[in-house]
Coordinates of C-alpha atoms (C1' of nucleotides) in Angstrom, one line a residue:
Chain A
X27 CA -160.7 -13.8 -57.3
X28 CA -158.7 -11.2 -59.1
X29 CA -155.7 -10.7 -57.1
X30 CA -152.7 -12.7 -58.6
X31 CA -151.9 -16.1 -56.4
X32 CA -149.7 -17.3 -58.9
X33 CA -146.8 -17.1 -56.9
X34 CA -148.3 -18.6 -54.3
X35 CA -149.4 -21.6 -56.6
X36 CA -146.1 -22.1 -58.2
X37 CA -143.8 -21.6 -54.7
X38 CA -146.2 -24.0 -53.3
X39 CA -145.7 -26.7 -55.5
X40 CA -142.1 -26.5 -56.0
X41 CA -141.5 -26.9 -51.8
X42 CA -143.8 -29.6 -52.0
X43 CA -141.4 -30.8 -54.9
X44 CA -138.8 -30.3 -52.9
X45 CA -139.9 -32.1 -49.9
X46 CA -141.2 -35.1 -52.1
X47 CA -137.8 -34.9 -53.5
X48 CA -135.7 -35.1 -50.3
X49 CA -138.1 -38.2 -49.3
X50 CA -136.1 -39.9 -52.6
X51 CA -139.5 -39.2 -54.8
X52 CA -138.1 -37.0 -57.4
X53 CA -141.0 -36.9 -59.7
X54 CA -144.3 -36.2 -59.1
X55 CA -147.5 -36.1 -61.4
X56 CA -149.4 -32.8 -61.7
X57 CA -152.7 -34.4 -59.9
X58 CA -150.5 -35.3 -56.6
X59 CA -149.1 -31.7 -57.1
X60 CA -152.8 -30.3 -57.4
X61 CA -153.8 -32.6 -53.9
X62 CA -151.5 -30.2 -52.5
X63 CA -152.5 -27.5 -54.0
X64 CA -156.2 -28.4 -53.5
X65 CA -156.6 -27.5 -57.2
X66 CA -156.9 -29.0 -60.6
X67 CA -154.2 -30.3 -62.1
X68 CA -154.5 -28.4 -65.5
X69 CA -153.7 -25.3 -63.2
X70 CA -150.4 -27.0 -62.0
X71 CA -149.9 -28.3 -65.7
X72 CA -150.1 -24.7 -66.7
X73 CA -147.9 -23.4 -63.7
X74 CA -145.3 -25.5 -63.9
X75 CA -144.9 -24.7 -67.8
X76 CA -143.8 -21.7 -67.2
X77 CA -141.1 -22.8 -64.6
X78 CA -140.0 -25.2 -67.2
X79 CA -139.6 -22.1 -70.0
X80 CA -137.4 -20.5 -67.2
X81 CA -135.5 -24.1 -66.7
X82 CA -136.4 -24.8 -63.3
X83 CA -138.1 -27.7 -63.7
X84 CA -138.7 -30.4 -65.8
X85 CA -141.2 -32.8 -66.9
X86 CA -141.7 -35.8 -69.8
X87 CA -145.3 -36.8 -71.1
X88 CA -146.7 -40.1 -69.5
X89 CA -144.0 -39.5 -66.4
X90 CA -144.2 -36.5 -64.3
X91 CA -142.5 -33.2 -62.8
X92 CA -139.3 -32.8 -61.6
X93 CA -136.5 -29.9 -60.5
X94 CA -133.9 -29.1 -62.5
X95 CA -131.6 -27.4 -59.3
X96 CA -131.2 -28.0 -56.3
X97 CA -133.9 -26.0 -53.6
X98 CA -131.4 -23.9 -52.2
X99 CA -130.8 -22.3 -56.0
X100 CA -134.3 -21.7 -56.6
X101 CA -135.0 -18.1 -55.6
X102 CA -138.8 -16.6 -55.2
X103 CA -137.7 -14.5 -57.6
X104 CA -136.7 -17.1 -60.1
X105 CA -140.0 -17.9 -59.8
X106 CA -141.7 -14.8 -60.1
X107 CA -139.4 -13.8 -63.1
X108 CA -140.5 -17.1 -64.5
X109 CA -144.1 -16.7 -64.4
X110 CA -144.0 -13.3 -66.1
X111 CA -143.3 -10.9 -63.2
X112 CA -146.0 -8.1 -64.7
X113 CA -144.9 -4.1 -63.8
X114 CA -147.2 -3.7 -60.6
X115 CA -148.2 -0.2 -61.9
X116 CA -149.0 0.7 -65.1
X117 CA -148.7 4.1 -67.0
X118 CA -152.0 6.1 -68.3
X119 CA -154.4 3.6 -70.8
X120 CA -154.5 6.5 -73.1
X121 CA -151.9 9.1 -73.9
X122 CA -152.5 12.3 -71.7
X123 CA -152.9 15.4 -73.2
X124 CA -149.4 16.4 -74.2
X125 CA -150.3 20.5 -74.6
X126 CA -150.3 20.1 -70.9
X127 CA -147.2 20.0 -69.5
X128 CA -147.8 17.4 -66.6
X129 CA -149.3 15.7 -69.4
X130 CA -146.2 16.3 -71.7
X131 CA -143.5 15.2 -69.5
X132 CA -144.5 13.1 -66.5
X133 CA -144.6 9.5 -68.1
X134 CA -140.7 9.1 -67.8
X135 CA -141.5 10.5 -64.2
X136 CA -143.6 7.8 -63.3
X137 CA -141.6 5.5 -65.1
X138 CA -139.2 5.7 -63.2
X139 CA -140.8 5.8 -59.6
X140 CA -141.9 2.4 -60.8
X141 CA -139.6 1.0 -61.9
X142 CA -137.6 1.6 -58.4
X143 CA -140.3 0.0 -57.0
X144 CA -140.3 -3.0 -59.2
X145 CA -137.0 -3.0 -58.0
X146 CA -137.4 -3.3 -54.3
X147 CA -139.7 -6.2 -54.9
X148 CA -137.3 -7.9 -56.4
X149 CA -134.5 -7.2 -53.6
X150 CA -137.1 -9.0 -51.6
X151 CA -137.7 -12.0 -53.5
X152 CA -134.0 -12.5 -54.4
X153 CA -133.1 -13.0 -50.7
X154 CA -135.4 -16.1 -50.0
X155 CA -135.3 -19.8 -51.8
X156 CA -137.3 -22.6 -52.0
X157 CA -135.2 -24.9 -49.1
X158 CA -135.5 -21.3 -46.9
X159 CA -139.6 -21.6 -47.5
X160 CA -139.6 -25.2 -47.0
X161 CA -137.6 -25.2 -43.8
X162 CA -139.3 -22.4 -42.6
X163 CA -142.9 -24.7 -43.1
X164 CA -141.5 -27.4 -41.7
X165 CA -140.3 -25.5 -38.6
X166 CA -143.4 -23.7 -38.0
X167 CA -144.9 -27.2 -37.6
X168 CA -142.2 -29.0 -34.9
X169 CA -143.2 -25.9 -32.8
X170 CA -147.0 -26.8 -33.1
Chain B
X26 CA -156.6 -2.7 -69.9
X27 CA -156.3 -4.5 -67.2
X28 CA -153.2 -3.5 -65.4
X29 CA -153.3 -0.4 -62.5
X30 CA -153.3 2.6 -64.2
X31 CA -155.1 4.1 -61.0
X32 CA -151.8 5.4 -59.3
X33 CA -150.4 7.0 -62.1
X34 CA -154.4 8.8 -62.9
X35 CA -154.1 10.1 -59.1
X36 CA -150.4 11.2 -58.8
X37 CA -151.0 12.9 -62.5
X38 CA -154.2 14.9 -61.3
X39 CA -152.6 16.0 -57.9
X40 CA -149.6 16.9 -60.4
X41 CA -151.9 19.1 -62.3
X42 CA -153.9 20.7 -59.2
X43 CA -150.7 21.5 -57.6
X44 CA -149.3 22.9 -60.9
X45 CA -152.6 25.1 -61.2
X46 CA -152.7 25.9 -57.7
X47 CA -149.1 27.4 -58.2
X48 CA -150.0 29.7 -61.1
X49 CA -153.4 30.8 -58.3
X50 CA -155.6 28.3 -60.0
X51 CA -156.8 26.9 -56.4
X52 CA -159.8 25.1 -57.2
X53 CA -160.2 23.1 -60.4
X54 CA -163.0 21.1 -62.0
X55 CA -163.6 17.4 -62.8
X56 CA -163.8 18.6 -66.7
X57 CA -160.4 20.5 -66.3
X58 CA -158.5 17.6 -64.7
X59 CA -159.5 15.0 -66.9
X60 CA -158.5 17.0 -70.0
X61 CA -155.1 16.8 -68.5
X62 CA -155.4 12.6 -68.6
X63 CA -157.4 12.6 -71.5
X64 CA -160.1 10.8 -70.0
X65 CA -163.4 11.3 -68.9
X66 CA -164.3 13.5 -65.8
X67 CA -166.5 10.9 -64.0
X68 CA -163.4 8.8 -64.2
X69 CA -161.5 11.9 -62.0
X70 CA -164.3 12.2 -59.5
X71 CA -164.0 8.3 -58.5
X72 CA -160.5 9.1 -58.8
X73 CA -160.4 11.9 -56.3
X74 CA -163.3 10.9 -54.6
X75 CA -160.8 8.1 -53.0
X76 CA -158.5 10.9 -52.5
X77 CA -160.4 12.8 -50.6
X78 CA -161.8 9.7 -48.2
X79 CA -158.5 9.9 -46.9
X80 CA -158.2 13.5 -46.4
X81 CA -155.7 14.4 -49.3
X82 CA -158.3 17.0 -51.5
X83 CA -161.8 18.6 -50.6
X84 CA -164.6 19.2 -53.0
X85 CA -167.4 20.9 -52.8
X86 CA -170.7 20.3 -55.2
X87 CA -171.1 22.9 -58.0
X88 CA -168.2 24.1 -57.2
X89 CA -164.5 21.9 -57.9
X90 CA -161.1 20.4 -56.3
X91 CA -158.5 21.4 -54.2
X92 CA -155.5 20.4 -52.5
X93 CA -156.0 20.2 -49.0
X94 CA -152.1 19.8 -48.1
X95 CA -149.1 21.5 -49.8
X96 CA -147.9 19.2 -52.4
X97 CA -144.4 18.9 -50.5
X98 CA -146.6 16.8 -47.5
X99 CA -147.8 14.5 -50.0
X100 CA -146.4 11.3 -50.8
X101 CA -147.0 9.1 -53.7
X102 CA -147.5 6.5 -50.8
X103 CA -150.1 8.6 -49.4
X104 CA -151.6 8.2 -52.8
X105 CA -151.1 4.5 -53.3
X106 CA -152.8 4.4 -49.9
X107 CA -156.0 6.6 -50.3
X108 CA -156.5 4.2 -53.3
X109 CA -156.6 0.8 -51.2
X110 CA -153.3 -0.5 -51.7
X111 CA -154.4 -4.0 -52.7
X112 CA -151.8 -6.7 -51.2
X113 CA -149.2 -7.1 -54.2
X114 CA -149.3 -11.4 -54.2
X115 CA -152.7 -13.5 -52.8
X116 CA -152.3 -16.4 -50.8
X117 CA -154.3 -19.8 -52.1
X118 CA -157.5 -18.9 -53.8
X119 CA -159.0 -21.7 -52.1
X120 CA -157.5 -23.5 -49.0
X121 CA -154.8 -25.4 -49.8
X122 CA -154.7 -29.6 -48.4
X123 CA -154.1 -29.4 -44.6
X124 CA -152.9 -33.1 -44.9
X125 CA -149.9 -32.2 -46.6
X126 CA -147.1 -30.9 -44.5
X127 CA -146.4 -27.8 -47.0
X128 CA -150.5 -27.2 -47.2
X129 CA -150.5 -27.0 -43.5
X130 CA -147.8 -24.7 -42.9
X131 CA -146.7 -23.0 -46.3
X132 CA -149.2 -19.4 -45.7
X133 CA -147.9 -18.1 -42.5
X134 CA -144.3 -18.4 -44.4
X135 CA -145.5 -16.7 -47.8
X136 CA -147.0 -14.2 -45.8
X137 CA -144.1 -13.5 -44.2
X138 CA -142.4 -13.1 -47.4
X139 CA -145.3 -10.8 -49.1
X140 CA -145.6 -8.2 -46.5
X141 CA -141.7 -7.7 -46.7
X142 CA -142.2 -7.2 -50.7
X143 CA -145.3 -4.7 -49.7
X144 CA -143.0 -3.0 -47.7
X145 CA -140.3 -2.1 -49.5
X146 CA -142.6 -0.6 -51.9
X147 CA -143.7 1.0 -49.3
X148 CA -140.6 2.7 -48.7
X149 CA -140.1 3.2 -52.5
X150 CA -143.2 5.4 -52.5
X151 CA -142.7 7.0 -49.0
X152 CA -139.6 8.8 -50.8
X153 CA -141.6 10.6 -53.6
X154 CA -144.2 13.5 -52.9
X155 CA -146.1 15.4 -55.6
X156 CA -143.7 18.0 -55.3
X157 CA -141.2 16.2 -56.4
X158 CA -143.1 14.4 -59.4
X159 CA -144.1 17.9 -60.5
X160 CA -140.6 19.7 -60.3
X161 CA -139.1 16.5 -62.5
X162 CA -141.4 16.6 -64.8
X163 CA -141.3 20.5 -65.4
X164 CA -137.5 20.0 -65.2
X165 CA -137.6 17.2 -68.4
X166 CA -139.1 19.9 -70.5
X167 CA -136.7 22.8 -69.4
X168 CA -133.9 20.5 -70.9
X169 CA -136.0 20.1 -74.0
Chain C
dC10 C1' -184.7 34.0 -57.4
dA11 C1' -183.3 31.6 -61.7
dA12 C1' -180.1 29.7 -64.8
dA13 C1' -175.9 27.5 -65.5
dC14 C1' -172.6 24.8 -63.7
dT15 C1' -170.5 21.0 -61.0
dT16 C1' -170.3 17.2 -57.9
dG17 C1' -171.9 12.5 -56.3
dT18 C1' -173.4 8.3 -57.7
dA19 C1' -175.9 4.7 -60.0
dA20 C1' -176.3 1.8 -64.0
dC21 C1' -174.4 -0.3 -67.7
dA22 C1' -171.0 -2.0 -71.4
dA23 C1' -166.6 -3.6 -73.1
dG24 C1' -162.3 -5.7 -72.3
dA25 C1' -158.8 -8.2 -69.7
dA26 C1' -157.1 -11.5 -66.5
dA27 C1' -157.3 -15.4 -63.2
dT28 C1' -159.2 -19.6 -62.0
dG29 C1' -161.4 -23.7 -62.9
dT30 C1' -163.3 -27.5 -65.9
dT31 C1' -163.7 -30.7 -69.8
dA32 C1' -161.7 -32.9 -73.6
dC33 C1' -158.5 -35.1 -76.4
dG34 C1' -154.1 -35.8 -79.0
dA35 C1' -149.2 -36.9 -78.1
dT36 C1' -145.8 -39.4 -75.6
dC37 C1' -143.7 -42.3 -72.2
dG38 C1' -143.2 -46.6 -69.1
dG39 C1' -144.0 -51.2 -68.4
Chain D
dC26 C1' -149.8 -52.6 -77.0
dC27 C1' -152.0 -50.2 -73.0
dG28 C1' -152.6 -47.3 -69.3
dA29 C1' -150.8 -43.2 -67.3
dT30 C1' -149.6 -38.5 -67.9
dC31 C1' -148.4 -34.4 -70.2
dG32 C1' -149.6 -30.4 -73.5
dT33 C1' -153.0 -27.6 -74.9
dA34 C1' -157.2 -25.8 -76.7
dA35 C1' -161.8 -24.4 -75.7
dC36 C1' -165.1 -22.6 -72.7
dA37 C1' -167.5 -20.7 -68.5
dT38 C1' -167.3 -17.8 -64.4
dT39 C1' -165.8 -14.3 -61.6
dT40 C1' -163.7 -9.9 -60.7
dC41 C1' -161.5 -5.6 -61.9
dT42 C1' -160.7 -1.5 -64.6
dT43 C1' -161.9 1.8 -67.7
dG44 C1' -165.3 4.4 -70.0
dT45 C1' -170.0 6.2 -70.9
dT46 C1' -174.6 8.1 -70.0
dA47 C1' -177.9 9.9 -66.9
dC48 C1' -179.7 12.6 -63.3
dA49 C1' -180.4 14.3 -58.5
dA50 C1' -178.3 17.6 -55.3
dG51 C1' -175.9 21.4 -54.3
dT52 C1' -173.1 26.0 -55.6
dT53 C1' -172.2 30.1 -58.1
dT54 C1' -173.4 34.0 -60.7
dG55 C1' -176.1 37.4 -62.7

DNA sequence: CAAACTTGTAACAAGAAATGTTACGATCGG
DNA sequence: CCGATCGTAACATTTCTTGTTACAAGTTTG
């Protein structure tokens, strides 16, 4: 249960929004969110925080959830910048031995190599929204 | 502690063995490798021991580690492979509401979307082999 | 052959992160 | 005011990673 679903929670509920939304309901209460999600709704509570530090969505005590943009300006990468987006390799726990000199110089090395990776990802998730996920659902669904 | 740090301990210890190997140090010990990380050799041997599942270094009781390719032929992928590549995003911890249109047909779409992420990492690490972690990180020091 | 060395692996501990749950104060809508 | 809902803390559980000790099995060397 370690591998990180957080995007996957947090994409989730804001096509659901967005859905909900373009059916005229344009806020939603964490525990219809978390029916969705087949969840608890402190986990959608605690989700959707996040989006809201990042602006994306919005919600008022004793009311709900709601977006702040419209679908199509939501990228998956908003959303994964939102929720913290941690560097999907990490350098040595402790220093290495710096007499050696792999040990000495290959951090900024690494660094590097990771970084372009982290950059890919991001190329990736840039290039998709939330209306391109929801359509996409939806269509997979007509078919069936 | 909890972020990956395995990559970086097996691209640093083929660094090292490829480095030794140069100089006509062939075989090395656990003990000699993990003074190089600063860690402890049992922590090398799982290390390596995934390495060598996949063909990348031999080993041979009582006696230490070697390359089995030239470090030109392998590629940091190669690494991040021989350590189990674990998907970079999960889907839905637990199943999501197959009532709701987005439960039903959201995973095949974030799928989708993952694998293209895993992929361009893919091609991120594809591009990189020991050798050329090794001659950069040398090369930082020459300039120093 | 015998002694010293090294791998292979199990067992265990500590720490971190994700998920899930309960609880309860704060705030909004009617 | 009252019920609904958010915001958040506290806690349990699970899983992963790193690190440590221990020891059997095999290799090397004298």
């Amino acid at each position: 249960m370690a591998a990180n679903s957080r995007l996957t929670t947090a994409v989730h509920a804001l096509a659901w929004m967005a859905l909900a939304g373009r059916r005229g309901r344009e806020v939603m209460t964490s525990e219809e969110i978390a029916a969705s999600l087949a969840t608890n709704p402190v986990i959608v509570r605690r989700s959707l925080g996040e989006l809201r530090a990042a602006g994306l969505v919005a919600s008022r005590r004793g009311a709900g959830w709601s977006l702040t943009r419209e679908p199509e300006a939501i990228s998956v990468l908003d959303v994964h910048e939102a929720l913290g987006a941690e560097p999907l390799f990490a350098l040595h726990p402790s220093t290495p031995n710096l007499e050696c000199p792999v040990g000495q110089g290959i951090r900024p090395v690494l660094t590097e190599v990771y970084a372009a990776a982290d950059a890919a990802v991001r190329r990736e998730l840039a290039d998709r929204t939330i209306a391109d996920v929801l359509a996409r659902t939806l269509a997979s669904q007509e078919t069936t």
